[in-house]
PDB file of C-alpha atoms in Angstrom:
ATOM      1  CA  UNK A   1      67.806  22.922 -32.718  1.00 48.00           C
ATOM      2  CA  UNK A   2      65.343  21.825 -35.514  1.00 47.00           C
ATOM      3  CA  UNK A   3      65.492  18.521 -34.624  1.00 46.00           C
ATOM      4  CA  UNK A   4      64.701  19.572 -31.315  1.00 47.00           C
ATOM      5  CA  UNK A   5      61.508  21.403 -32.323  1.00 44.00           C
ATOM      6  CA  UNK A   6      60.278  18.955 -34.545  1.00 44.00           C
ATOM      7  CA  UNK A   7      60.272  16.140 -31.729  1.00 42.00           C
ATOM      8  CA  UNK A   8      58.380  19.008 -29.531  1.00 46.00           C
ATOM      9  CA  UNK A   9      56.083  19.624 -32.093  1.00 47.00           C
ATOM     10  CA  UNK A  10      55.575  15.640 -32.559  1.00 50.00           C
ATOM     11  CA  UNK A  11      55.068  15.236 -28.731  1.00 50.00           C
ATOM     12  CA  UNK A  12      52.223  18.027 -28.861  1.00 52.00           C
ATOM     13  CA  UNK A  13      50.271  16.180 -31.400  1.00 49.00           C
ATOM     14  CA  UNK A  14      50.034  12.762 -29.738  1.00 52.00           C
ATOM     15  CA  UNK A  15      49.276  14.266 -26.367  1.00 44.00           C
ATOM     16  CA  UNK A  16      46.417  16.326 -28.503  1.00 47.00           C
ATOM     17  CA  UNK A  17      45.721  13.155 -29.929  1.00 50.00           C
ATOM     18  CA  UNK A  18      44.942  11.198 -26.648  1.00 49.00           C
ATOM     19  CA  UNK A  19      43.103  13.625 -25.237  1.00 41.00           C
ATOM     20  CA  UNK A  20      40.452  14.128 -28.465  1.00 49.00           C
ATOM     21  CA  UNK A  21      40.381  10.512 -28.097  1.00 48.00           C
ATOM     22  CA  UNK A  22      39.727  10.622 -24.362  1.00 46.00           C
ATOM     23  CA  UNK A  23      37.425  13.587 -25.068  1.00 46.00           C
ATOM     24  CA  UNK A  24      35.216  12.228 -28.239  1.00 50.00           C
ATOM     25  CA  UNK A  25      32.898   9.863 -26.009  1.00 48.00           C
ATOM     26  CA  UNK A  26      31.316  12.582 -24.086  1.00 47.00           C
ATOM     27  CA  UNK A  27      31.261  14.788 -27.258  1.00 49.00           C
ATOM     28  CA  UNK A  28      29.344  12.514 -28.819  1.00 47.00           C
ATOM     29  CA  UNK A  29      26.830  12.679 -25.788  1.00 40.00           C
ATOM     30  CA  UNK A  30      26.610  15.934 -26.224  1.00 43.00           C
ATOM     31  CA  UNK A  31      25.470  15.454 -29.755  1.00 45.00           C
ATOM     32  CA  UNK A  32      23.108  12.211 -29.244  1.00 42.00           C
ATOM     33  CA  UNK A  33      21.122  14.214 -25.964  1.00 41.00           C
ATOM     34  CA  UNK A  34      19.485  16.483 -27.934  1.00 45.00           C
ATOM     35  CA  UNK A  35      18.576  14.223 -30.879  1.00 40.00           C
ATOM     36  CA  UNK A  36      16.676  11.771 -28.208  1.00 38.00           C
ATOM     37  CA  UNK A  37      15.297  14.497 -27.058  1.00 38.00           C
ATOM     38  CA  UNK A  38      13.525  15.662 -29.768  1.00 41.00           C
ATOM     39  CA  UNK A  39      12.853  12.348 -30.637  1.00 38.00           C
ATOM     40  CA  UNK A  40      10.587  11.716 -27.417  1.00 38.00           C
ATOM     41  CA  UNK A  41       9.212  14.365 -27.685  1.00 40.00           C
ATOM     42  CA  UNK A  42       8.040  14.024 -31.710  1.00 39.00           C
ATOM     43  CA  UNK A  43       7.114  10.438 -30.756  1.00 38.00           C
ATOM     44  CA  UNK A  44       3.090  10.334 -31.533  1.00 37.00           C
ATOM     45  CA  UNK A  45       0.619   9.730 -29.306  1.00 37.00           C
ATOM     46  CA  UNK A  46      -3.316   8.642 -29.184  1.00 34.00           C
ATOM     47  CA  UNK A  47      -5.555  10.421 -27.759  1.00 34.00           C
ATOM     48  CA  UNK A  48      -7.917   8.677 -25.311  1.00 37.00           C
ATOM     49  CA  UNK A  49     -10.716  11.660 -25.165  1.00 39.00           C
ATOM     50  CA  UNK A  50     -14.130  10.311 -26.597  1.00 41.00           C
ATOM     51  CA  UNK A  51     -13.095   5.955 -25.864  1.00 39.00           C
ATOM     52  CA  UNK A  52     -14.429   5.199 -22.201  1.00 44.00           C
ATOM     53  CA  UNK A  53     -12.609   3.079 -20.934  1.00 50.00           C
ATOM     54  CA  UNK A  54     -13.607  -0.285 -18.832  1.00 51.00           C
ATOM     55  CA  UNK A  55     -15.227   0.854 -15.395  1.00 69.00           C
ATOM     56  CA  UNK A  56     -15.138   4.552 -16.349  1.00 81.00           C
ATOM     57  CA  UNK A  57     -18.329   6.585 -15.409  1.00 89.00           C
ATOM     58  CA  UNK A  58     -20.221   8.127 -17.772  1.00 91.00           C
ATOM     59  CA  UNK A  59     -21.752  11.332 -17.355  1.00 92.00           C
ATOM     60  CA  UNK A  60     -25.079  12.589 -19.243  1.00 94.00           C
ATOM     61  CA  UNK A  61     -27.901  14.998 -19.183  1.00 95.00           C
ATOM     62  CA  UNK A  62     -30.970  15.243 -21.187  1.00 94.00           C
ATOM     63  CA  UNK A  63     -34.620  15.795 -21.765  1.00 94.00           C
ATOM     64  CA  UNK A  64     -37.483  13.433 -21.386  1.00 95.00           C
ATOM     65  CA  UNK A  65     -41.198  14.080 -22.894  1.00 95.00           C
ATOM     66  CA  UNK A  66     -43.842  11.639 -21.977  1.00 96.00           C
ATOM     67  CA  UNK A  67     -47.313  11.194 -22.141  1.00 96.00           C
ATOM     68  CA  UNK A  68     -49.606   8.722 -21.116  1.00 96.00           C
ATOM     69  CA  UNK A  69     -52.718   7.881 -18.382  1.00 95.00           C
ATOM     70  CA  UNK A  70     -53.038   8.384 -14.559  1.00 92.00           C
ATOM     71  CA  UNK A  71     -55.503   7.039 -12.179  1.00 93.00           C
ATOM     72  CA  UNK A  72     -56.373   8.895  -8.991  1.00 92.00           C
ATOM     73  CA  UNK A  73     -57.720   7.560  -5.701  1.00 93.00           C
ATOM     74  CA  UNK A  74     -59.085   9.995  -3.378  1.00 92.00           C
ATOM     75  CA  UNK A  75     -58.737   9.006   0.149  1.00 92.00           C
ATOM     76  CA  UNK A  76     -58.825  10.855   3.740  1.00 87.00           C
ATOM     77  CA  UNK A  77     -58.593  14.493   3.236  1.00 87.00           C
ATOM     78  CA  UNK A  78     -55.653  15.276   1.393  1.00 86.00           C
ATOM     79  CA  UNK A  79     -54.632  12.333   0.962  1.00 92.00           C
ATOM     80  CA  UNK A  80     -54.973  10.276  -2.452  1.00 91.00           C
ATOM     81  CA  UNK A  81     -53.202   7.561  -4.631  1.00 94.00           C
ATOM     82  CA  UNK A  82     -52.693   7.088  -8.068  1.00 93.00           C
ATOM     83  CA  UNK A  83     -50.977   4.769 -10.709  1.00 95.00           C
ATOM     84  CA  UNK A  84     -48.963   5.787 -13.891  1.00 94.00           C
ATOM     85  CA  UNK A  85     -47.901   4.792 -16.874  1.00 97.00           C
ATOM     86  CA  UNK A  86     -45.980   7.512 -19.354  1.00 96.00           C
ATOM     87  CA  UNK A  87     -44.604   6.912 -22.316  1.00 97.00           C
ATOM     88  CA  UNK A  88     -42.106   9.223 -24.598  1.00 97.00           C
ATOM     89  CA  UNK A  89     -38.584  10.115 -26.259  1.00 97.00           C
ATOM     90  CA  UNK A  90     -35.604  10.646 -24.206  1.00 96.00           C
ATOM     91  CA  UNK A  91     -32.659  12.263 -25.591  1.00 95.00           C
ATOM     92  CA  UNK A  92     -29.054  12.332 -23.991  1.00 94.00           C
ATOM     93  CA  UNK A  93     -26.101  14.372 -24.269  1.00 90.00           C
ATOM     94  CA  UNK A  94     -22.744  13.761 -23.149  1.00 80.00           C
ATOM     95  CA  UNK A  95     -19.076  13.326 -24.318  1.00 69.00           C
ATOM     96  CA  UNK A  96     -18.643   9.802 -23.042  1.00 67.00           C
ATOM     97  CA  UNK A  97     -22.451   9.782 -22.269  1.00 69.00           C
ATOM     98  CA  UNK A  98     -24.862   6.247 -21.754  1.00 78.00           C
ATOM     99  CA  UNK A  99     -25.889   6.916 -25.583  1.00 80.00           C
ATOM    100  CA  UNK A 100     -28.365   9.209 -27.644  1.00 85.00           C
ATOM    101  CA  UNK A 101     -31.537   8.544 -28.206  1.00 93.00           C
ATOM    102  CA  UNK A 102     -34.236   5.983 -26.232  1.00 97.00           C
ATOM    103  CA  UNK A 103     -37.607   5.364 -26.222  1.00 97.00           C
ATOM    104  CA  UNK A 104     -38.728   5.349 -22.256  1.00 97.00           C
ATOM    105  CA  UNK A 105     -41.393   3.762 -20.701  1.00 97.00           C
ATOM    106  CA  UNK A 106     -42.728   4.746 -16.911  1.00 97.00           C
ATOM    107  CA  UNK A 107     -44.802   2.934 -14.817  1.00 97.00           C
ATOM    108  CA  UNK A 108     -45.244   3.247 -11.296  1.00 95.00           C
ATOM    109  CA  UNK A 109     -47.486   3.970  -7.877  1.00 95.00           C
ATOM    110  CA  UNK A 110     -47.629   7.388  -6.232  1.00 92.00           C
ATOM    111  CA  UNK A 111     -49.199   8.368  -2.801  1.00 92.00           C
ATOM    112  CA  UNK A 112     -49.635  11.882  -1.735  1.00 90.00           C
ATOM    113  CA  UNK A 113     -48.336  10.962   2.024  1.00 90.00           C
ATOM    114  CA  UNK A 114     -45.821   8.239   1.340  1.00 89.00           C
ATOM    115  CA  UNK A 115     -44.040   9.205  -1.832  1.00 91.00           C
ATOM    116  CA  UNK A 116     -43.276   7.208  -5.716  1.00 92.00           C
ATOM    117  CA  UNK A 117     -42.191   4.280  -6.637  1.00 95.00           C
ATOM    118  CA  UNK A 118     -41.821   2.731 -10.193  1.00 96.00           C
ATOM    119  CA  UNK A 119     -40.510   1.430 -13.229  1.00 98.00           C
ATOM    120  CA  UNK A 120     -38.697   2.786 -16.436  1.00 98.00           C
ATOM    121  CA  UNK A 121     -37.583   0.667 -19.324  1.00 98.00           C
ATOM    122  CA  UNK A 122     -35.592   2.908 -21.656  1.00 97.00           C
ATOM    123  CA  UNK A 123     -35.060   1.387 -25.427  1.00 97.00           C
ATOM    124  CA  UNK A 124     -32.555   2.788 -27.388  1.00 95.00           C
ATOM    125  CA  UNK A 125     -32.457   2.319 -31.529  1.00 93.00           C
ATOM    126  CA  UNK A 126     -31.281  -1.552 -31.896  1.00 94.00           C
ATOM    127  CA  UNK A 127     -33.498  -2.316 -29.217  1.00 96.00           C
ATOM    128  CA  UNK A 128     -31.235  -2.539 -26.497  1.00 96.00           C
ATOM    129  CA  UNK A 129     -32.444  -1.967 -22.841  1.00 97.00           C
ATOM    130  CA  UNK A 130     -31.455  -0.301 -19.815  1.00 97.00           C
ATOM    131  CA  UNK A 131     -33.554  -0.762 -16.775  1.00 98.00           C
ATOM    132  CA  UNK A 132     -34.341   1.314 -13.628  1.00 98.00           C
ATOM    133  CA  UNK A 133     -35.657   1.815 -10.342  1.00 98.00           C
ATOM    134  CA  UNK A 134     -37.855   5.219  -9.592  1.00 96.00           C
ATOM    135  CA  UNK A 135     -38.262   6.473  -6.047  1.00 95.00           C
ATOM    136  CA  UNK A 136     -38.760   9.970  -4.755  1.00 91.00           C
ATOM    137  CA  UNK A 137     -41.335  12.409  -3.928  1.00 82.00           C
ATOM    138  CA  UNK A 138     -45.349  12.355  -4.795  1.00 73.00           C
ATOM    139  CA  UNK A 139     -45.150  12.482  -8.689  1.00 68.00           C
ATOM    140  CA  UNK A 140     -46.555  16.170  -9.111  1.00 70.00           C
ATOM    141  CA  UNK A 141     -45.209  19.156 -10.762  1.00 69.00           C
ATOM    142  CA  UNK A 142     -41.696  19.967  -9.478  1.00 71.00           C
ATOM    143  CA  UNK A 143     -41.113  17.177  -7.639  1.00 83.00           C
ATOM    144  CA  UNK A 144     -38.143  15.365  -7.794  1.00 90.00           C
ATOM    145  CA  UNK A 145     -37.724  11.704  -8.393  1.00 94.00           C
ATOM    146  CA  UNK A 146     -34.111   9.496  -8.607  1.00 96.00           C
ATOM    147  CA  UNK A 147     -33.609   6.810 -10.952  1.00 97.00           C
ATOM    148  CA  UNK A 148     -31.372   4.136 -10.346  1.00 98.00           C
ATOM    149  CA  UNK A 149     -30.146   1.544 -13.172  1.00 98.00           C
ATOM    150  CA  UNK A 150     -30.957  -2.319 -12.426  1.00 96.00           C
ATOM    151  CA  UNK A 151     -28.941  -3.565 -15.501  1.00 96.00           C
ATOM    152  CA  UNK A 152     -30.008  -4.008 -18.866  1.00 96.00           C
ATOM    153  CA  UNK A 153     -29.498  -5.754 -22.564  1.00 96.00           C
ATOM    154  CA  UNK A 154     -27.158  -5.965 -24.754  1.00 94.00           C
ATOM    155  CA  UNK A 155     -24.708  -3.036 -24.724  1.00 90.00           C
ATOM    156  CA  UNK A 156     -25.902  -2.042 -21.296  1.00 94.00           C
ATOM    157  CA  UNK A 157     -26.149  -5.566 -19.969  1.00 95.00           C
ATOM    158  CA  UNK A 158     -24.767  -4.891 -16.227  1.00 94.00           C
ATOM    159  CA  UNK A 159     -25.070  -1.289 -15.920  1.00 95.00           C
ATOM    160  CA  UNK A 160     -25.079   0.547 -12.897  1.00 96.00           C
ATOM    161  CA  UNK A 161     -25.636   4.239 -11.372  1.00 96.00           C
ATOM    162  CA  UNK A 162     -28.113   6.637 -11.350  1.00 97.00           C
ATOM    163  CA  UNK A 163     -29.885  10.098 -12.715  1.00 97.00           C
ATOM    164  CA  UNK A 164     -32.195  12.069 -11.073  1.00 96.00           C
ATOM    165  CA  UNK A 165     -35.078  14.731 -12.401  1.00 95.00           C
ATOM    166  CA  UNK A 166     -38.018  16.791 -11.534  1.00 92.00           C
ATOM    167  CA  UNK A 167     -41.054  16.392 -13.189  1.00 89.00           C
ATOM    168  CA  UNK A 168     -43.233  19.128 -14.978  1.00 88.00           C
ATOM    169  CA  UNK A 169     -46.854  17.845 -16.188  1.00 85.00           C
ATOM    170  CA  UNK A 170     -47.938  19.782 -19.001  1.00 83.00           C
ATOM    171  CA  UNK A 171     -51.426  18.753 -19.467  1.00 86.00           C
ATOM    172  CA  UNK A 172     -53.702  16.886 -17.021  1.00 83.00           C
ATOM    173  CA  UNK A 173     -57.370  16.011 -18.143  1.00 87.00           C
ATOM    174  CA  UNK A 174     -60.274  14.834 -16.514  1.00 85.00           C
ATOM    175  CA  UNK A 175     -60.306  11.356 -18.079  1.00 88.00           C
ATOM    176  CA  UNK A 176     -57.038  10.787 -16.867  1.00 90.00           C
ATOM    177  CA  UNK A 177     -54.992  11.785 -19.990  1.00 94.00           C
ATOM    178  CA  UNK A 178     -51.735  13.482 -18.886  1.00 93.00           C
ATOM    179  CA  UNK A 179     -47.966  14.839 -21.056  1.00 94.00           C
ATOM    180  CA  UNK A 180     -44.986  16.192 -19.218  1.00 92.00           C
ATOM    181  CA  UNK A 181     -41.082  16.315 -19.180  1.00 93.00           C
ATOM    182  CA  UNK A 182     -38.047  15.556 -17.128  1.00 92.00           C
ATOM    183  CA  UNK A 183     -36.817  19.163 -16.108  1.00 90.00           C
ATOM    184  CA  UNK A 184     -32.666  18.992 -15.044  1.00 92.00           C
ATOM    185  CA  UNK A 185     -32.349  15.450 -16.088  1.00 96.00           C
ATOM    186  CA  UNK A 186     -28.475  14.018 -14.985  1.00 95.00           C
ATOM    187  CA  UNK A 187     -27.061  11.223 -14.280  1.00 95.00           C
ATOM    188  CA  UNK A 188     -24.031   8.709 -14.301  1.00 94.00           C
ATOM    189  CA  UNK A 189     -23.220   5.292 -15.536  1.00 94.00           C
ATOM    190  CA  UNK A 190     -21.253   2.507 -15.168  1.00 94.00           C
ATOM    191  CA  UNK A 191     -20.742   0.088 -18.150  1.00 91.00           C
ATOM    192  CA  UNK A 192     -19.471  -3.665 -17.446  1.00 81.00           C
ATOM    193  CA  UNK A 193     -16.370  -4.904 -19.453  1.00 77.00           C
ATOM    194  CA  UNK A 194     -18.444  -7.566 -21.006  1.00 67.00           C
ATOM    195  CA  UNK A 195     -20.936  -5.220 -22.016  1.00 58.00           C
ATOM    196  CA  UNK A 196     -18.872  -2.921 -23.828  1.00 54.00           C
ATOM    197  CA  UNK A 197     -16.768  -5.655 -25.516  1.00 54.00           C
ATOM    198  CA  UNK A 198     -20.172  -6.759 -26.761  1.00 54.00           C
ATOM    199  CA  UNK A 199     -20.658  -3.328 -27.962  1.00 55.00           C
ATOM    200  CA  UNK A 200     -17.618  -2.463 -29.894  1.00 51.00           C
ATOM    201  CA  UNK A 201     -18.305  -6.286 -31.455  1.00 48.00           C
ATOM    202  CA  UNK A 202     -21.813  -5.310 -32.709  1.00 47.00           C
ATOM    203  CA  UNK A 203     -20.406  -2.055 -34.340  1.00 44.00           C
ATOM    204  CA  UNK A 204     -17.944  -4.001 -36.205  1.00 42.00           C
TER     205      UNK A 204
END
């Protein structure tokens, strides 16, 4: 009757045995999920907030004092011409913006009937350039005028988009001295690869 137990008792474990065995591989599963899941997720990653990226637009807005000379034509009634040339600091702001701080030059031709066109040349601190185009309404106080980029130097060799403002003259003398500013000034741009390569290069 013992002997009889005891072989029972001996069958139990090996069938116990076998199925541990069969059992184990999907324990250890079990066990090894969780650990690769925490592992994703403590895996560390880099932010790409505040490094524009090739053939991302860049967003900016800013302020723009000039001053400078303008000569006026009187024609028909109502009617008169006059050429510009302004001069003054522009200052952006942005989080991926075109850059800070520029020195911008205006020049252009403005007539009462048919509307503004010019010129601007903006020069930032190494003496990089970034050129426009200037079209829009007769250059007068709250009139609004669109700027769009023709390429450029250096860093902004290739850059394209636009910005758009409305001008506010400050003081206009008889002799044909005049100041103003850039009221609501916004815009976008578009750096080339090559540009920005040359860029992170010359902060090296």
């Amino acid at each position: 009757m013992k002997k009889s137990c005891m072989f029972s008792s001996g069958r139990d474990a090996e069938v116990h045995s076998r199925v541990s065995s069969m059992a184990s591989p999907s324990r250890r599963w079990l066990v090894l999920v969780p650990l690769l899941f925490a592992a994703a997720c403590s895996h560390p990653t880099v932010s790409s907030r505040g490094i524009p990226s090739a053939g991302e637009w860049r967003t900016f807005e800013g302020t723009w004092s000039a001053s400078g000379t303008r000569q006026t034509l009187n024609l028909e009634t109502n009617h008169h011409a006059s050429i510009f040339d302004l001069t003054g600091s522009l200052l952006l702001i942005g989080d991926q913006g075109l850059g800070v701080g520029f020195q911008a030059q205006a020049m252009g031709f403005t007539d009462s009937l048919a509307g503004m066109q010019g010129r601007c040349v903006w020069t930032d601190e190494r003496g990089d350039k970034v050129y426009s185009e200037l079209k829009g309404e007769f250059v007068e106080t709250g009139n609004h005028v669109v700027g769009t980029f023709r390429g450029g130097t250096g860093r902004y060799a290739g850059v394209t988009g636009e910005y758009s403002f409305q001008w506010k003259f400050i003081v206009e003398s008889e002799d044909g001295t005049v100041s103003g500013r850039a009221v609501d000034l916004k815009g976008r741009a578009l750096l080339s690869p090559t540009a920005e390569a040359h860029s992170g290069e010359g902060g090296k």
